[in-house]
Coordinates of C-alpha atoms and ligand atoms in Angstrom, one line a residue:
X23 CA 107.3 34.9 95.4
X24 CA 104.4 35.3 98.0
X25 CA 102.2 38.0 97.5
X26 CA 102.7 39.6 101.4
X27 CA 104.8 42.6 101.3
X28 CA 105.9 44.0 104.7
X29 CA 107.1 47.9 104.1
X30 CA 110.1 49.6 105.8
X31 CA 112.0 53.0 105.7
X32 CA 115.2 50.8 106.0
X33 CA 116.2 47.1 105.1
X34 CA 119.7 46.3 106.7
X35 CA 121.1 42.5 105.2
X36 CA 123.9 41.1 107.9
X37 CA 123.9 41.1 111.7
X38 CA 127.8 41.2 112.0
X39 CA 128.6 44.3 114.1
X40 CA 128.3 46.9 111.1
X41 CA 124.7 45.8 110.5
X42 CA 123.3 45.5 114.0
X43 CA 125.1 49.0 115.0
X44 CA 123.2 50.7 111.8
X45 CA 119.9 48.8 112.8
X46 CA 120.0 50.6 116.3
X47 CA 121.5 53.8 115.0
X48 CA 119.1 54.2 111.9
X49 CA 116.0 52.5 113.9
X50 CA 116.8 55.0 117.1
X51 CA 116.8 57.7 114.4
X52 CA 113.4 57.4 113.9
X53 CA 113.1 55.0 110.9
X54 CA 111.0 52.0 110.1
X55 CA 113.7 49.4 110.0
X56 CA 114.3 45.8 109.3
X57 CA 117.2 43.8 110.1
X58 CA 118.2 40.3 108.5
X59 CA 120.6 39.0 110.9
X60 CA 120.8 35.0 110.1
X61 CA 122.4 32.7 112.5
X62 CA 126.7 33.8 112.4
X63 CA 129.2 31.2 112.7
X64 CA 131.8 31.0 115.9
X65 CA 134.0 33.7 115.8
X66 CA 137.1 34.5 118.0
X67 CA 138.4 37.6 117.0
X68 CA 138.2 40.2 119.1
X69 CA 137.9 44.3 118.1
X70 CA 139.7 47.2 119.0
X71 CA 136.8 50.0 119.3
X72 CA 138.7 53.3 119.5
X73 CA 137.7 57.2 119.3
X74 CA 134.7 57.9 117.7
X75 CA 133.7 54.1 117.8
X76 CA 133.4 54.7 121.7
X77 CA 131.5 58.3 121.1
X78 CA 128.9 56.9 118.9
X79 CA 128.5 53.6 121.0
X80 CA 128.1 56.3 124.2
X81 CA 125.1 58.1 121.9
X82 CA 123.8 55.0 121.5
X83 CA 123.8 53.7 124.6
X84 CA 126.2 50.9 125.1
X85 CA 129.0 51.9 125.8
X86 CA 128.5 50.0 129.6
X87 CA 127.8 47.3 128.6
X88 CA 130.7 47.2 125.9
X89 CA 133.1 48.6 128.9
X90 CA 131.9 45.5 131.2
X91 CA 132.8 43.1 129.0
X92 CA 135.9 44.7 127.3
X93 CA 139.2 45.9 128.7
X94 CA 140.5 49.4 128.3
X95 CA 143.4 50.7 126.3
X96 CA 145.6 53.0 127.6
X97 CA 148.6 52.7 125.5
X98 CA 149.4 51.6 122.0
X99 CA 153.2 50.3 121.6
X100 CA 154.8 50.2 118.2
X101 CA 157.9 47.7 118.4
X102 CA 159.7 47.0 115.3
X103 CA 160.8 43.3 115.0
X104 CA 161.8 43.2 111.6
X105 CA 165.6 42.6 112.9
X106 CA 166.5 44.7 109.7
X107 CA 169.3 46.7 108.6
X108 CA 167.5 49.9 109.5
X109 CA 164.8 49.5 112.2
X110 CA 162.5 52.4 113.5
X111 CA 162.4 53.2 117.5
X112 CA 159.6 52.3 119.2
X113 CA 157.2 54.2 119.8
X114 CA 154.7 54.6 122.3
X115 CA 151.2 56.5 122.2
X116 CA 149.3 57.3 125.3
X117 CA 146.1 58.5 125.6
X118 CA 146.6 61.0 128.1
X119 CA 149.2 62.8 126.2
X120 CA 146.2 63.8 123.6
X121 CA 143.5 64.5 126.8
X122 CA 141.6 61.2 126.7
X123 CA 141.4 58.7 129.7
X124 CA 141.0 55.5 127.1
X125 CA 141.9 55.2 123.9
X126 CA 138.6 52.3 123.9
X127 CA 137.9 49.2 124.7
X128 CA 138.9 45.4 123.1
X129 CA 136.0 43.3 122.9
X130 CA 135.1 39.9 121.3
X131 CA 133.5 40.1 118.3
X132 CA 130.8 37.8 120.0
X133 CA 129.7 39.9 122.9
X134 CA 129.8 43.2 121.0
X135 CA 127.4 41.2 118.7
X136 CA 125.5 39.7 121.9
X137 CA 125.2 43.3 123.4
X138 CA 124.1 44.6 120.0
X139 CA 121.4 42.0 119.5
X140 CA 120.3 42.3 123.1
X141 CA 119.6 46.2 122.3
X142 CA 118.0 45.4 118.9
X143 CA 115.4 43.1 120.3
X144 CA 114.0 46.4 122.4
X145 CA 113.5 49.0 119.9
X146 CA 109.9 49.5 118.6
X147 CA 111.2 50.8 115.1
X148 CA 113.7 47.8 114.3
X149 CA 112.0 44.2 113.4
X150 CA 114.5 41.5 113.5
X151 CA 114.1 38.6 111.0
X152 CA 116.7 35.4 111.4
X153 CA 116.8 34.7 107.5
X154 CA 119.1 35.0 104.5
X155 CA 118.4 37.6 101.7
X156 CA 118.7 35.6 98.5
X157 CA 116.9 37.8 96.2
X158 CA 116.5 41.4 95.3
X159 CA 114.4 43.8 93.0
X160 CA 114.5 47.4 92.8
X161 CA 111.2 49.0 91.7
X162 CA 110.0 52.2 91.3
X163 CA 110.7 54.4 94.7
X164 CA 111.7 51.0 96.9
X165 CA 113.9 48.0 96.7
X166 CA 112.2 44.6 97.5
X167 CA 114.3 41.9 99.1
X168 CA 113.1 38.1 99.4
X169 CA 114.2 35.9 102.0
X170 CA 115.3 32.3 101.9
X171 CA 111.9 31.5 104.0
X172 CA 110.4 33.3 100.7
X173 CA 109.4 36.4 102.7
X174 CA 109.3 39.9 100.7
X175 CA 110.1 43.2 102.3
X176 CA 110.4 46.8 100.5
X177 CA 112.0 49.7 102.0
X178 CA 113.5 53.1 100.3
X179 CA 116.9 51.9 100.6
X180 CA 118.4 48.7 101.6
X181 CA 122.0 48.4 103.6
X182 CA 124.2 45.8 102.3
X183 CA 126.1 44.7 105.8
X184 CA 126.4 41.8 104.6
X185 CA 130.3 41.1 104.6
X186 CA 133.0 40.9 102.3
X187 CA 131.3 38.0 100.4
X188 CA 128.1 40.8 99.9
X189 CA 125.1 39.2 97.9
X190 CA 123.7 42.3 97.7
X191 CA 126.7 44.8 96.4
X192 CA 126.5 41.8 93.4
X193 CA 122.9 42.6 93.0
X194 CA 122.9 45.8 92.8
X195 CA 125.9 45.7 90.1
X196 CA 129.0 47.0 92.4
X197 CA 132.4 45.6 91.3
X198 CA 135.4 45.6 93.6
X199 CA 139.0 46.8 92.9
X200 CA 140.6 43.8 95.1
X201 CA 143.5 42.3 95.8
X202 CA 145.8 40.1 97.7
X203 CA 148.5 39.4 100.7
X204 CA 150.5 36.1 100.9
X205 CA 149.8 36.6 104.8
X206 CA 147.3 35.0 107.0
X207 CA 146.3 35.8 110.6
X208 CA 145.9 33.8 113.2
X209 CA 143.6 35.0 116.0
X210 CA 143.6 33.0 119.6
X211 CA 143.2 34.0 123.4
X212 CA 145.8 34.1 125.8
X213 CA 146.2 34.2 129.6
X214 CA 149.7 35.2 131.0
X215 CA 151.5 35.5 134.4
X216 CA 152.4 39.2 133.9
X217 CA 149.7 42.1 134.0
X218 CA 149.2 44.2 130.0
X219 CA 148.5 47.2 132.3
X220 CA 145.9 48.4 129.5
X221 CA 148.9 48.3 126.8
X222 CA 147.9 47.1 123.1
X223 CA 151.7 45.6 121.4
X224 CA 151.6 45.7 117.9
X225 CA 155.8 44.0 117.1
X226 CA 156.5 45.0 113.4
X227 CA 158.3 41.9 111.8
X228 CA 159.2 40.9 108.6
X229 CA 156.2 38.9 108.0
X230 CA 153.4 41.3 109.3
X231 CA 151.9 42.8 112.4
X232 CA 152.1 40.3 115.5
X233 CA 149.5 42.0 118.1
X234 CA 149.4 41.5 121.5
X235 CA 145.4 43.8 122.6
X236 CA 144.3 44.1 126.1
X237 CA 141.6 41.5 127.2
X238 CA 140.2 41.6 130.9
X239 CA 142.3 40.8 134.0
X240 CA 145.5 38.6 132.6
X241 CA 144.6 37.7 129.3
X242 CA 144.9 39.1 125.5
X243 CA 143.6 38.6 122.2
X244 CA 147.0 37.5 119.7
X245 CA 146.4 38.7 116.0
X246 CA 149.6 36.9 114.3
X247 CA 150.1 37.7 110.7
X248 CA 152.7 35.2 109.1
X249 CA 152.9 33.6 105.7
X250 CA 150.4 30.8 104.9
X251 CA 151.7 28.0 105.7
X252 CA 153.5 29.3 108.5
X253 CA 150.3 30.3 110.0
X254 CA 149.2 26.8 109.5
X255 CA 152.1 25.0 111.1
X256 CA 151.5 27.7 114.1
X257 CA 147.4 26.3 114.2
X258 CA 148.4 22.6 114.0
X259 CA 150.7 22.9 117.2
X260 CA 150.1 21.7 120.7
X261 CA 148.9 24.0 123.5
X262 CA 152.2 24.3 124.8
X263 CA 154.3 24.3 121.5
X264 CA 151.9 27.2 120.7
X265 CA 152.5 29.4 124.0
X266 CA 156.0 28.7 124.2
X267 CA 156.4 29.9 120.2
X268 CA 154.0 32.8 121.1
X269 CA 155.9 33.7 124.1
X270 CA 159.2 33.5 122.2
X271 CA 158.1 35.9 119.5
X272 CA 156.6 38.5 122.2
X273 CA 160.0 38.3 123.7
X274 CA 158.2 37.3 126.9
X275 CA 156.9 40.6 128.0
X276 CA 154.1 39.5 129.2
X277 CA 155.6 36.0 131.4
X278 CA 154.3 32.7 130.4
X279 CA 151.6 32.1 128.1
X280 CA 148.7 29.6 128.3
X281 CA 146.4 29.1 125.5
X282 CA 143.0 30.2 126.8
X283 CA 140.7 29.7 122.8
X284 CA 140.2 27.6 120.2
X285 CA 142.3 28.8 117.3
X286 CA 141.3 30.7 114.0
X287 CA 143.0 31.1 110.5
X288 CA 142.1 34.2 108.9
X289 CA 143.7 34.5 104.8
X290 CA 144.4 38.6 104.2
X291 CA 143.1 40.2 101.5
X292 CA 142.1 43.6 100.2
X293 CA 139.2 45.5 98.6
X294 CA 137.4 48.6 97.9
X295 CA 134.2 48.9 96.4
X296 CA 134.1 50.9 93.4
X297 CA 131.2 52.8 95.1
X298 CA 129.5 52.8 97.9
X299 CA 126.1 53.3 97.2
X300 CA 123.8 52.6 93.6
X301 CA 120.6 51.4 92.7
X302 CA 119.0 51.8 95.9
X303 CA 121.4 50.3 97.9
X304 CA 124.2 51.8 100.4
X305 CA 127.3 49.1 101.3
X306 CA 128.6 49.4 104.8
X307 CA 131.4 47.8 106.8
X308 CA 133.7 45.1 104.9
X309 CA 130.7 45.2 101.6
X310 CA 132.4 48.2 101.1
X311 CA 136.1 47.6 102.0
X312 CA 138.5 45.4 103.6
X313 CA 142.4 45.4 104.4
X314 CA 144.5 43.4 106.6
X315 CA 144.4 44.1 110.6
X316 CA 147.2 46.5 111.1
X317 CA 146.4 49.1 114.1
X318 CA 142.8 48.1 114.4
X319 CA 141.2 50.0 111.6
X320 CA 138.5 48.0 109.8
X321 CA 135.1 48.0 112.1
X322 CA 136.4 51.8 113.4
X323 CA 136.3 52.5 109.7
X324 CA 132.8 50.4 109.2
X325 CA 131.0 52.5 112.3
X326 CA 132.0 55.8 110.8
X327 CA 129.6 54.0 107.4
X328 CA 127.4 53.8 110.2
X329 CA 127.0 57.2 111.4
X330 CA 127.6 58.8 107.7
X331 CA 125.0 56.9 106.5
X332 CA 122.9 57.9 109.4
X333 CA 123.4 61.1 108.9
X334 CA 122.7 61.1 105.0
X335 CA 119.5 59.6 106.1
X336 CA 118.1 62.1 108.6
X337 CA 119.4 64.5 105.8
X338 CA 117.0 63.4 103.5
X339 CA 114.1 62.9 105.8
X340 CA 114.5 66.3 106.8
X341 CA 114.2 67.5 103.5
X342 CA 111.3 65.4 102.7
X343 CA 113.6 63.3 100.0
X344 CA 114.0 59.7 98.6
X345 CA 116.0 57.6 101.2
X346 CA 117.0 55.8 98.4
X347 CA 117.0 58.7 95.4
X348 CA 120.3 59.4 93.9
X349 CA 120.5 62.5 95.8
X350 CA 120.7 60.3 99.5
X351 CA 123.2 58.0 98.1
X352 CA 125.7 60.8 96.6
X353 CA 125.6 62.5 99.7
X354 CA 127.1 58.8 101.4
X355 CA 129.3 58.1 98.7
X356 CA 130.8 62.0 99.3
X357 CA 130.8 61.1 103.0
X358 CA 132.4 58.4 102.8
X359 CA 135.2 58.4 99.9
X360 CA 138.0 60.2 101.2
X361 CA 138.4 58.2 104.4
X362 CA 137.9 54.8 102.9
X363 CA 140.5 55.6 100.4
X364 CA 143.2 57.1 102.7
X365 CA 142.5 54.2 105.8
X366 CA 142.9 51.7 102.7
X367 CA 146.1 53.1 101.2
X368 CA 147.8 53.7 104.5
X369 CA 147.0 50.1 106.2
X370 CA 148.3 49.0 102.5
X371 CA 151.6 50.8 102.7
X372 CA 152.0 49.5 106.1
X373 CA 151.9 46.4 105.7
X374 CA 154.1 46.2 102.4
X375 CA 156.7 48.4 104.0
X376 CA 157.1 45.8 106.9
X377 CA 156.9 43.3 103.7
X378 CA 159.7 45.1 101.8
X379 CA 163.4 44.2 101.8
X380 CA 164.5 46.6 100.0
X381 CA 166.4 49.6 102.0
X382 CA 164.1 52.7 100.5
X383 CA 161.3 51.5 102.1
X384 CA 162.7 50.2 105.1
X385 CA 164.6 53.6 105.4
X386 CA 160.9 55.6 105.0
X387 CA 158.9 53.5 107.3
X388 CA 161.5 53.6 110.0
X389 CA 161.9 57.8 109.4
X390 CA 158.4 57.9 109.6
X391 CA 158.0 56.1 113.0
X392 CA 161.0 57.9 114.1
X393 CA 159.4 61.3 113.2
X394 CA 156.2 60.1 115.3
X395 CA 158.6 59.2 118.5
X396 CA 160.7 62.6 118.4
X397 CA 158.2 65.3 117.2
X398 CA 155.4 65.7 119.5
X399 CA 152.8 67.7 117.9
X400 CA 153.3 65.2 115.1
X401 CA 152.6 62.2 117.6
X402 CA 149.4 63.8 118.2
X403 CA 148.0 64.4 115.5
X404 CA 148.7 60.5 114.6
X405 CA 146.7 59.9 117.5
X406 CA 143.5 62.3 117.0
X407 CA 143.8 61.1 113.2
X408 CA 143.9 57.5 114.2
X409 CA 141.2 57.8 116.7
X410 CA 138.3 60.4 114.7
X411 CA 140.0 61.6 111.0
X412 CA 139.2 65.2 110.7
X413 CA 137.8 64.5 107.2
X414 CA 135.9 61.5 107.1
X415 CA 134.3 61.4 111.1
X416 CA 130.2 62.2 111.1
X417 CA 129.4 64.6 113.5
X418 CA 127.5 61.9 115.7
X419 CA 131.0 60.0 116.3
X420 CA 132.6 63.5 116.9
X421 CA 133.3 63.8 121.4
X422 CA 131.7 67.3 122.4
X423 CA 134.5 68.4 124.6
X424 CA 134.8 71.3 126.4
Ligands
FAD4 C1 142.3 39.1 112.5 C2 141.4 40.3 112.4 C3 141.4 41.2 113.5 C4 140.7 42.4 113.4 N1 140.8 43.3 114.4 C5 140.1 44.5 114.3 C6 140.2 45.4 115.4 O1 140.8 45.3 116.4 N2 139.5 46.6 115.2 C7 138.8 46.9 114.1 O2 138.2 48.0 114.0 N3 138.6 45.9 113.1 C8 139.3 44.7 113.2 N4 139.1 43.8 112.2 C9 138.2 44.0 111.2 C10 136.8 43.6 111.6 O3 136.8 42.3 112.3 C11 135.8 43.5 110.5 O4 135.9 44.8 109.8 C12 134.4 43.3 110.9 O5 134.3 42.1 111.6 C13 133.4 43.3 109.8 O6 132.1 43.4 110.2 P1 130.9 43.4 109.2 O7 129.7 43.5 110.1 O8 131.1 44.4 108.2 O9 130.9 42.0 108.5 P2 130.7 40.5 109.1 O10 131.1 40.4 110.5 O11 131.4 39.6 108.1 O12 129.1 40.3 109.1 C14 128.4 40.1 107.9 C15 127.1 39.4 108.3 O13 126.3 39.3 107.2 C16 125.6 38.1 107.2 N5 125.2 37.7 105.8 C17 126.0 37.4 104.8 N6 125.2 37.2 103.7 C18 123.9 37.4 104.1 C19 122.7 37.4 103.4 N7 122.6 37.1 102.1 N8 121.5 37.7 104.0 C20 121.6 38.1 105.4 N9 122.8 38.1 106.1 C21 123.9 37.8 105.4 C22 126.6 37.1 107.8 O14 126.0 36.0 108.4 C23 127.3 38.0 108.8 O15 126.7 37.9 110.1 C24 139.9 42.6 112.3 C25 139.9 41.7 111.2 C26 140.6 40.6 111.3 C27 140.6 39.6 110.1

């Protein structure tokens, strides 16, 4: 190890969206802050950022620039496919029935990120460092993280946004309750002949969510959850095989496809950490938890990290605490626990209802659903609970409304 320590408030490992969007958040807060935000690999998805998502990206600023390069979402359509014995109606929610104009904008992953790092780069109190954290030490009062370029850094606390594959969560000793989906996704872009009209299509079939999100002018992001190596027949196909399969199974509602991306395989899994914060260290975004993409849950969940954590650390400032002391991270583990563990259990259910064959669960799923589409105080509060959970939402993702 050098000798050379540079000191922060805040350390942040992994520029993926959770870690830039708690650089700015924590660094426009007021803290010393350090981001390690190595080189990312291509990625295609794109994100659904809904609710309080929007609010906190409108606190922060960039919600403009995330509008300009994103296309709005109006309406969410829930059609079951499953072609079952029992099947649910569909169901449509609007944002206007619940008082918003958009429900938020779809992205992809790589401008949010782009936008993100353009912000970063102008805040005084967030240094940006392009390296991989490969070693870490907590001492007395900080945690001291070594880079791959052999550069040290303490800080009071240090944010582990650094995916689902998290070195740091290992180091600081945080085990995962995981497991596993015999579904993968695959994630391309499409253009097609007829206009989305700011409608996000998720068709319920037998083998997992098929989601058809807005994307500007005529294009949309597919998310296509199938078995394996059905997913992998689908990503070996032609151009046109591909559109004309992907056209088939969105029943053409949207004309004629054209493949308009390069294609990408995600394998579905699911985790949660055991807990979210220890030994100096707070886990945000998918360190923390991960399930499959049903109604476009995981980063929404990951920014309300953000803003918990944010708050747990203005919190402690105020009170002239450790950022990293026990009492800072108990406050984000209580922030955080009860939404993390219902988002997890009801993306879980929802995607091994539409798994199920059994009648039981078909029979609850579709009652459910056909509860949501006939009872309209019930739809709404689907919606407001979708968008910002009452229990679970920090109050800097929470609209002001009149
Ligand atoms: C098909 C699909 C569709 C999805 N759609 C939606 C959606 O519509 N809406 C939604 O809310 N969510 C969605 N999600 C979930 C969302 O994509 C993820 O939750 C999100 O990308 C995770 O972001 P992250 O920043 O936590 O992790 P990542 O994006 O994985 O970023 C982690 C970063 O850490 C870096 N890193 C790793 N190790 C180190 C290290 N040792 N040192 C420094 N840096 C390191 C990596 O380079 C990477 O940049 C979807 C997921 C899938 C699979």
């Amino acid at each position: 190890m050098s000798a050379a320590i540079a000191e922060f408030d805040v350390a942040i490992v992994g520029g993926g969206p959770a870690g830039q969007t708690a650089a700015i958040a924590i660094a426009e807060a007021g803290f010393r802050t350090v981001l390690f935000a190595p080189e990312t690999p291509p990625d295609h998805r794109t994100t659904a950022l809904l609710g309080g998502s929007v609010t906190l990206l409108e606190k922060l600023g960039l919600i403009d620039a995330v509008a300009e390069c994103g296309a709005t979402m109006h309406t969410m359509r829930l059609i079951d496919d499953t072609g079952r014995l029992i099947r649910a109606p569909e169901v449509n929610f609007r944002c206007q029935e619940i008082g918003r104009d958009v429900f938020g904008y779809n992205i992809h992953n790589r401008d949010l990120n782009r936008i993100l790092q353009e912000r970063s780069l102008g805040l005084a109190n967030l240094t940006r460092v392009s390296a991989r954290v490969e070693v870490s030490h907590v001492d007395e009062g900080s945690i001291t993280v070594q880079t791959d370029e052999g550069e040290r850094f303490s800080a009071q606390i240090a944010v582990a946004a650094d995916g689902a594959r998290s070195y740091l969560r290992e180091a600081a000793g945080i085990q995962l309750k995981s497991w596993s989906y015999s579904q993968s996704a695959l994630v391309l872009d499409v253009t097609h002949t007829r206009p989305h009209g700011g409608v996000s299509v998720e068709f319920h079939t037998k083998a997992g969510p098929f989601v058809l999100v807005p994307l500007p002018g005529n294009s949309s992001s597919i998310v296509l959850v199938e078995a394996p190596e059905i997913a992998d027949n689908l990503h070996a196909m032609d151009d046109t095989t591909l559109a004309r399969e992907i056209e088939r199974r969105a029943h053409s509602i949207l004309g004629k496809f054209t493949i308009a991306s390069p294609r990408q395989i995600f394998p579905l899994s699911g985790f949660t950490a055991d807990v979210m914060a220890q030994n100096r260290v707070a886990l945000i975004g998918e360190a923390g938890h991960r399930f499959p993409p049903i109604g476009a849950q995981g980063l929404n969940l990951s920014f309300r990290d953000v803003g918990a954590l944010t708050e747990c650390l203005i919190n402690a400032r105020r009170k002239q605490g450790d950022l990293g002391g026990d009492t800072t991270l108990n406050a984000y583990i209580k922030a955080r626990r009860i939404d993390i563990t219902t988002r997890t259990a009801g993306v879980d259910i929802m995607d091994r209802a539409l798994l199920a064959d059994n009648l039981p669960a078909q029979a609850l799923r579709s009652l459910g659903l056909f509860l949501a589409d006939r009872i309209t105080p019930l739809r709404h509060l689907m919606m407001r609970e979708g968008l910002a959970p009452t229990i679970g939402t920090p109050h800097m993702m929470r609209a002001e409304r009149g």
